[in-house]
Structures are given as C-alpha cells and as structure tokens.
Short mmCIF file of C-alpha atoms and ligand atoms in Angstrom, two decimals:
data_model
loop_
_atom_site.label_atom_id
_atom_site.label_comp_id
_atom_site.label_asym_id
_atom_site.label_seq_id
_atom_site.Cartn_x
_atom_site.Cartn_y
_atom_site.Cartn_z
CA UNK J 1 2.16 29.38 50.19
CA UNK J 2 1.92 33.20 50.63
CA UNK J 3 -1.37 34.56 50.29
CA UNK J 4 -0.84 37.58 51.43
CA UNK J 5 1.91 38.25 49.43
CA UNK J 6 0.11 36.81 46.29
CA UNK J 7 -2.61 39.22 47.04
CA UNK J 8 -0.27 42.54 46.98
CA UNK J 9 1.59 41.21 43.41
CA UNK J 10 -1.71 40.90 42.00
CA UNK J 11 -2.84 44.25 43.55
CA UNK J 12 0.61 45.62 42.12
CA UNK J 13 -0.04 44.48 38.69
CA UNK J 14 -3.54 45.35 38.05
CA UNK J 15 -3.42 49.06 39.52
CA UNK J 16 0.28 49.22 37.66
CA UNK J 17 -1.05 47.63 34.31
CA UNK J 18 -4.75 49.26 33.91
CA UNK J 19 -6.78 51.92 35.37
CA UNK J 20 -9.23 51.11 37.90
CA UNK J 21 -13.13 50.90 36.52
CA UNK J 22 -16.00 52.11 38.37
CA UNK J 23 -18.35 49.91 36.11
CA UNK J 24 -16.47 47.04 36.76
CA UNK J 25 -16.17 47.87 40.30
CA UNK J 26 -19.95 48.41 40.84
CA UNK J 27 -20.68 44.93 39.84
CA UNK J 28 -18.90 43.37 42.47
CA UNK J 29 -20.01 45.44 45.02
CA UNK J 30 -24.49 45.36 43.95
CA UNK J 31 -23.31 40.92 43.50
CA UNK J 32 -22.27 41.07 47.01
CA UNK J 33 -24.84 43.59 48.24
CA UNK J 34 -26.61 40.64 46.76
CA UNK J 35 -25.04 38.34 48.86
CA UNK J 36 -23.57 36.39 45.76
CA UNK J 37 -20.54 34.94 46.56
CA UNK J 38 -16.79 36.12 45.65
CA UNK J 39 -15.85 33.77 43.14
CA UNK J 40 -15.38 36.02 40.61
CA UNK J 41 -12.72 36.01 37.97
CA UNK J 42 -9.49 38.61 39.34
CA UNK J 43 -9.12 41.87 37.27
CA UNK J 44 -6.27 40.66 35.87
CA UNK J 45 -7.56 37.34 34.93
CA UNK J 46 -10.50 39.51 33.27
CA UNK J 47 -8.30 40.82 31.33
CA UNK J 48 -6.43 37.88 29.83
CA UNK J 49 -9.89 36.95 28.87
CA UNK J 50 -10.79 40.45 27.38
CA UNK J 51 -7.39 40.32 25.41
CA UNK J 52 -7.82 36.55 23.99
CA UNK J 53 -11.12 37.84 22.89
CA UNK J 54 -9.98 40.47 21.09
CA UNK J 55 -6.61 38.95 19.83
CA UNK J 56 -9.35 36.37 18.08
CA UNK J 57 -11.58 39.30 16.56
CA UNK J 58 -14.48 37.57 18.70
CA UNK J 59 -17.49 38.20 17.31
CA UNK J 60 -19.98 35.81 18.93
CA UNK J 61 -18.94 34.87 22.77
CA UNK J 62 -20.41 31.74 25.32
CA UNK J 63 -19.91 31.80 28.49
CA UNK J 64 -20.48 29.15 31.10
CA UNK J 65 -21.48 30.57 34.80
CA UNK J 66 -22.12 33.70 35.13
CA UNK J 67 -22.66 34.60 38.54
CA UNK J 68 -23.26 38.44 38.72
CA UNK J 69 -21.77 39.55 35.35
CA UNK J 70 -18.23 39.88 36.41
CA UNK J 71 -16.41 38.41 33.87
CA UNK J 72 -19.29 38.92 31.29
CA UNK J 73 -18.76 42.02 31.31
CA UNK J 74 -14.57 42.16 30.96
CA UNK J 75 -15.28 39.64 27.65
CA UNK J 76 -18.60 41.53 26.35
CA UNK J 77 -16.35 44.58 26.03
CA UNK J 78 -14.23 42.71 23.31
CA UNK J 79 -17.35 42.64 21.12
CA UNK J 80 -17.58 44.89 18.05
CA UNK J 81 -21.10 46.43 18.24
CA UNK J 82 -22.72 43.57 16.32
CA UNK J 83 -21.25 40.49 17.88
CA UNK J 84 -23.29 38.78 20.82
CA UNK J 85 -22.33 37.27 23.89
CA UNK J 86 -24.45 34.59 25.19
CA UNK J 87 -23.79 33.56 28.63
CA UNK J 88 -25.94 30.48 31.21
CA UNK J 89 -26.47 30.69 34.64
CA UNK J 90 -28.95 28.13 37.07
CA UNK J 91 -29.45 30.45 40.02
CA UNK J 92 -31.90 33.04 38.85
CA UNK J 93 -30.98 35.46 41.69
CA UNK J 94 -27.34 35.77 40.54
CA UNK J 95 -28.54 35.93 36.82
CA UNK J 96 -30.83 39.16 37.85
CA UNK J 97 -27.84 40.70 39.50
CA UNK J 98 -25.94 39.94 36.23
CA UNK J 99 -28.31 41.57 34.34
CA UNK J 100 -28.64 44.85 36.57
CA UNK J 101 -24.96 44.89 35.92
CA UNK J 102 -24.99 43.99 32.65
CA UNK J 103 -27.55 46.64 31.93
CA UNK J 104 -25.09 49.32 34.11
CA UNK J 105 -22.17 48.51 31.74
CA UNK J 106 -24.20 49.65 28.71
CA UNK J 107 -23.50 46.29 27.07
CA UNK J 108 -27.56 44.96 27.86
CA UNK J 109 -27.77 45.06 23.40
CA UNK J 110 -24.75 42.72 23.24
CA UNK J 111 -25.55 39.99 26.17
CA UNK J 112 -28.26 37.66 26.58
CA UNK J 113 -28.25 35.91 30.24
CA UNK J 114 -29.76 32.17 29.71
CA UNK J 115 -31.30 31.29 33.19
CA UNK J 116 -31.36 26.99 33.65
CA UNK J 117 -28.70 24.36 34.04
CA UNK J 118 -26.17 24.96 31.70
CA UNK J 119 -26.27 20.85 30.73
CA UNK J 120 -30.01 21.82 28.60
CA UNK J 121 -29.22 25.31 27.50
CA UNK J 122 -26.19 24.04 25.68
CA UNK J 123 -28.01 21.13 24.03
CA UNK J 124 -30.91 23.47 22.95
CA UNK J 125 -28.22 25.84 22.05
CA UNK J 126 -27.45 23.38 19.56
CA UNK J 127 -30.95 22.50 18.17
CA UNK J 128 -31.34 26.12 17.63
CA UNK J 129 -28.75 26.13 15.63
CA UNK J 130 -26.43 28.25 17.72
CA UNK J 131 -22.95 29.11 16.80
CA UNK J 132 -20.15 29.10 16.02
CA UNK J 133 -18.79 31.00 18.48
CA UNK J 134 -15.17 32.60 18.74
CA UNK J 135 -14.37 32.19 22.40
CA UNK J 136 -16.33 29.92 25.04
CA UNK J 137 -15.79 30.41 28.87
CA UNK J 138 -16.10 27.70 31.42
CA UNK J 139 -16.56 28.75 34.67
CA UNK J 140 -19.67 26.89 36.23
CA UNK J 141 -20.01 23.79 38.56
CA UNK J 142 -16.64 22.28 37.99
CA UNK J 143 -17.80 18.83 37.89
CA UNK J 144 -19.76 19.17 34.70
CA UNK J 145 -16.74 20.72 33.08
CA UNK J 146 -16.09 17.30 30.72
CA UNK J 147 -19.92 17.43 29.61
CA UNK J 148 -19.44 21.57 28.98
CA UNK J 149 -16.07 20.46 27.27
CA UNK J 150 -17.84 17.63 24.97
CA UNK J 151 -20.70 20.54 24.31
CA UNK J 152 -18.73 23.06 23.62
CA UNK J 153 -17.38 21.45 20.64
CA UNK J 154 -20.13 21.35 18.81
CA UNK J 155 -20.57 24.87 19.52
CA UNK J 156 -17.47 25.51 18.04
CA UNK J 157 -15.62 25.95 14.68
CA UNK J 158 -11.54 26.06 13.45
CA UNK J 159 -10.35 28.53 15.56
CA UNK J 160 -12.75 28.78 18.44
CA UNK J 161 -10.78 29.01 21.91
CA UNK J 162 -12.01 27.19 25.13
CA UNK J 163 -10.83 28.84 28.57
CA UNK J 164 -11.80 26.86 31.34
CA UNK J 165 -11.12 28.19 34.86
CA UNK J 166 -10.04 26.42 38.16
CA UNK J 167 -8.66 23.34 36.69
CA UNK J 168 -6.12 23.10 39.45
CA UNK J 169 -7.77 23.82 42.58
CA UNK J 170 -5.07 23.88 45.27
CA UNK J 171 -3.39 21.17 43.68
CA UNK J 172 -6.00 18.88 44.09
CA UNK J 173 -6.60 18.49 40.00
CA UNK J 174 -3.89 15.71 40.91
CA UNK J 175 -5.66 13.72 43.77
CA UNK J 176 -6.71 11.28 41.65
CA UNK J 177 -7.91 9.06 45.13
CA UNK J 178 -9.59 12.18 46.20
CA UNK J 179 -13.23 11.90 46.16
CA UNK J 180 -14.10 15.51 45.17
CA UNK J 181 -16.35 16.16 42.60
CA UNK J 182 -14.97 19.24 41.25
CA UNK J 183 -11.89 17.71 41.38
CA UNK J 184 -12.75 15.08 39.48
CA UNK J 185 -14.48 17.00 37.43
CA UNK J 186 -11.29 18.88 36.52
CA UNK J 187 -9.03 15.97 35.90
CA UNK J 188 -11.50 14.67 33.44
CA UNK J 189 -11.98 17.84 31.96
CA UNK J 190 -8.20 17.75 31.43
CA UNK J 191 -7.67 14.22 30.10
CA UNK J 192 -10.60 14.86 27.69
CA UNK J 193 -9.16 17.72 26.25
CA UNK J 194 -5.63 15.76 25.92
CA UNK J 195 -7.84 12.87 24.09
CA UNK J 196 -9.28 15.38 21.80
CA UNK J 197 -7.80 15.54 18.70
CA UNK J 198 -8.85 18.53 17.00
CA UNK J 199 -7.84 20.50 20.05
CA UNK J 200 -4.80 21.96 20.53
CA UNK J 201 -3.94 22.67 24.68
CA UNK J 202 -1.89 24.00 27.65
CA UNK J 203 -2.49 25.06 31.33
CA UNK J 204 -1.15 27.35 33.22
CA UNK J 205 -0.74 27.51 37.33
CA UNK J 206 -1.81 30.61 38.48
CA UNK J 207 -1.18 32.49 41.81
CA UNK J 208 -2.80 35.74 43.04
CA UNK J 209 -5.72 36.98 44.68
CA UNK J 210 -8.06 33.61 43.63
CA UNK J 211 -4.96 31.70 45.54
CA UNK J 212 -3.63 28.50 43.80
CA UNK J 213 -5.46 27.57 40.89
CA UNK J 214 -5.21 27.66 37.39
CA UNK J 215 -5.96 28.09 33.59
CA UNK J 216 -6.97 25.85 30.47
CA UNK J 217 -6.62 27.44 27.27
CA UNK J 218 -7.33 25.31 24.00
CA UNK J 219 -7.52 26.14 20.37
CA UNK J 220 -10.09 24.01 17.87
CA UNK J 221 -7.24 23.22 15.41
CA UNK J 222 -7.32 24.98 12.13
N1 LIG S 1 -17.78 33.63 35.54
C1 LIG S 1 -18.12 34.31 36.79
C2 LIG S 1 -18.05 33.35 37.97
C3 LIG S 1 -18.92 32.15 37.82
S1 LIG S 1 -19.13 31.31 39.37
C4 LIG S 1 -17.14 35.46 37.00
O1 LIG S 1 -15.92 35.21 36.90
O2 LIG S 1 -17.56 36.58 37.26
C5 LIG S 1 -20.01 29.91 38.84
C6 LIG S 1 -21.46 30.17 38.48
O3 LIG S 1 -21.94 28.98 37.83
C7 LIG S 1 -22.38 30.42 39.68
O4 LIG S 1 -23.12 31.59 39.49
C8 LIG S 1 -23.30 29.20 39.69
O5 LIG S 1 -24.63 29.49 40.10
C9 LIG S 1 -23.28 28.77 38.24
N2 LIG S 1 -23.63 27.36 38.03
C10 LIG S 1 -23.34 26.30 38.83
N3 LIG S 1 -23.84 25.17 38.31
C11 LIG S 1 -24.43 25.51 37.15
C12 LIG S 1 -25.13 24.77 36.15
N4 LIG S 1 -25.31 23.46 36.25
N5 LIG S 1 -25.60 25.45 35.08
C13 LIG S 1 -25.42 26.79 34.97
N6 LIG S 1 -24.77 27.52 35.88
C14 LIG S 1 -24.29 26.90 36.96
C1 LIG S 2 -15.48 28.64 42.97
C2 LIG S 2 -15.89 28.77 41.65
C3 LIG S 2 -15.12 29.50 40.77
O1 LIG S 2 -15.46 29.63 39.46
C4 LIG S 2 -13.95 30.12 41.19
O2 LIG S 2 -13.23 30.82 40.27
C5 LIG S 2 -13.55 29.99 42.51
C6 LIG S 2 -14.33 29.26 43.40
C7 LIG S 2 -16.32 27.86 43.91
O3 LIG S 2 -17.34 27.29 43.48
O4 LIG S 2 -15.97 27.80 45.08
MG1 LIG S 3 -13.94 30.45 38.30
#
C-alpha cells in the first residue's frame, strides 16, 4: 500500500489526460464549504463514467447517491439535449448543494434531484412508469446495493449498463466473517449479479486517490 504514491499517478493521469474544469471544480469546493463529505467519485473515475455514457448513446441516466452533484454532473454531460438524468439522494442538505451545482453547470433542464431513501423512489420510479434507462449509477449506502441491484432491473432494458462503485472496499468485499454492513452489502451485491442471468459482469480493482476499492460494470444482455 502506497497512498501517496497512488495519489500522484492519479494526479499524473487526470492533469495529463484532460484539462482541468472550473465547473467541476466549484462543486467540490461549495459541497465541502457545505461540509458534505469527500466521497466523491475521482476525476478520472468521472470520466470512465462520462465515456460509458456516451459510448452507450445514453439518453435517459439514474443515478443512485448523489451527494453534492459530483458525479451527476461528469454523467449529465453525456446527455444529448433531450435525454434526462434522474438521480436520488436521502439527505436533503447534500441534495440542495447538488442542485446549486447542478444549476452552476448549466445542466438544471437535464437533471432532476429525487430527495428520500432511494429504497421508495425506485419503487415509485417504477409505478410511474419510469424508464428504461441507458446507464444506472450505484453509489449510495452500500448495504442496500443488492435491493438497488434487484431495482434497477426493472428499470432497465437490453443494453442498459449498471456501474456500481466501492464493491471492494479495502479488500474487505472478501471478509465474508466480517460483520460490516457495507461489506456485506457488497458481497451480496456481487453474488447477485453473478446469479443474474440476463446480466453480463466484471470488476475491476482500482487504486488512486479513493485508495483501494473498486468497480462493477454489468451489461443487461442483449
Ligand atoms: N455519487 C456521488 C457520491 C455519493 S456518496 C459522487 O460521486 O459525487 C453517497 C450518497 O448516498 C450520500 O450523499 C448519501 O447521503 C446518499 N445515501 C445514503 N443512503 C441513501 C439512501 N438510502 N437513499 C438515497 N441516498 C442515500
Ligand atoms: C464512501 C462512500 C462512497 O460512495 C465512496 O466512493 C467512498 C466512501 C463512504 O460512505 O464512506
Ligand atoms: Mg462511491
């Protein structure tokens, strides 16, 4: 383990790979003016998420935890003018300081901020009728992440792509005595989408300025 080393790569890469963006920049610093905390996807994981977006043609994003619009805001900017991202968030606070942001990035006509536990907005989600959508983000309470999984594909068509994030936590996606929730939550995440037939999966370990963690990327078979 080298964080500090980990830190500089990832440094490297993003300044090497993409220009530096004020919009993007403000939104981390007004969420922690706001006191929210840094949990925020890394540029260059933004990015990956931005890219799948747009190597999909996503027209109609969900997202799952939004905190203060980080990430929101790297996959809103996939959108054609006409698609729609719809992302949930349960603390109000960080879902105002999402929508400041959100609102800064010129993207307020494309994103709609869902305040509530993410467990109800996804099953009213699908009474409304929402849906398909093209991409769907998991990135809230980590524990919930098999009921967001099992939700998600009904929100979902041939095609649709799941990213969930942290799904290897330190390692600790393979305590399976361990008595953490989120990893838990994680490992069953993991084995449901392995169960899942019309899913096809990988993850990837990932090292950088998040530390060790990791990536699930699934595709609803065509
Ligand atoms: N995707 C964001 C980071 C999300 S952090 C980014 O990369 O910029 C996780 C967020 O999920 C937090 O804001 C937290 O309040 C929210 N959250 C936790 N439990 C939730 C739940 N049950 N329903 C909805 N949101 C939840
Ligand atoms: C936490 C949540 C995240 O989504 C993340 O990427 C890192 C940390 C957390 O709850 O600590
Ligand atoms: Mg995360």
């Amino acid at each position: 383990m080298n964080q500090e080393l980990w830190n500089e790569v990832d440094e490297f890469l993003a300044n090497l790979l993409f220009p530096a963006d004020p919009v993007l920049e403000a939104a981390l610093r007004e969420s922690e003016a706001a006191g929210l905390p840094p949990i925020n996807v890394s540029p260059n994981q933004g990015m990956l998420l931005q890219m799948l977006a747009r190597m999909r043609g996503a027209r109609a994003i969900l997202e799952i935890g939004t905190l203060g619009g980080y990430s929101t805001i790297w996959l809103a900017r996939a959108l054609p003018a006409d698609g729609r991202l719809i992302t949930l968030e349960f603390n109000p606070k960080h879902a105002a300081v999402a929508r400041d942001n959100i609102v800064r990035a010129g993207l307020a006509a494309l994103v709609e901020v869902r305040v509530g536990d993410a467990v109800e907005s996804l099953s009213r989600l699908r009474t409304e009728g929402a849906g398909p959508f093209d991409l769907i983000f998991l990135d809230a309470d980590k524990r919930s992440y098999p009921l967001y999984l099992k939700e998600a594909l009904h929100l979902s068509a041939s095609g649709t792509i799941i990213v969930a994030d942290n799904i290897v936590r330190g390692g600790g996606v393979i305590d399976s005595a361990g008595a953490d929730p989120g990893d838990q939550g994680a490992r069953r995440f993991l084995e449901l989408l392995a169960s899942e037939p019309r899913l096809t999966a990988t993850a990837i370990q990932t090292v950088g300025i998040k530390g060790y963690d990791g990536l699930a990327i699934a595709v609803v078979k065509y």
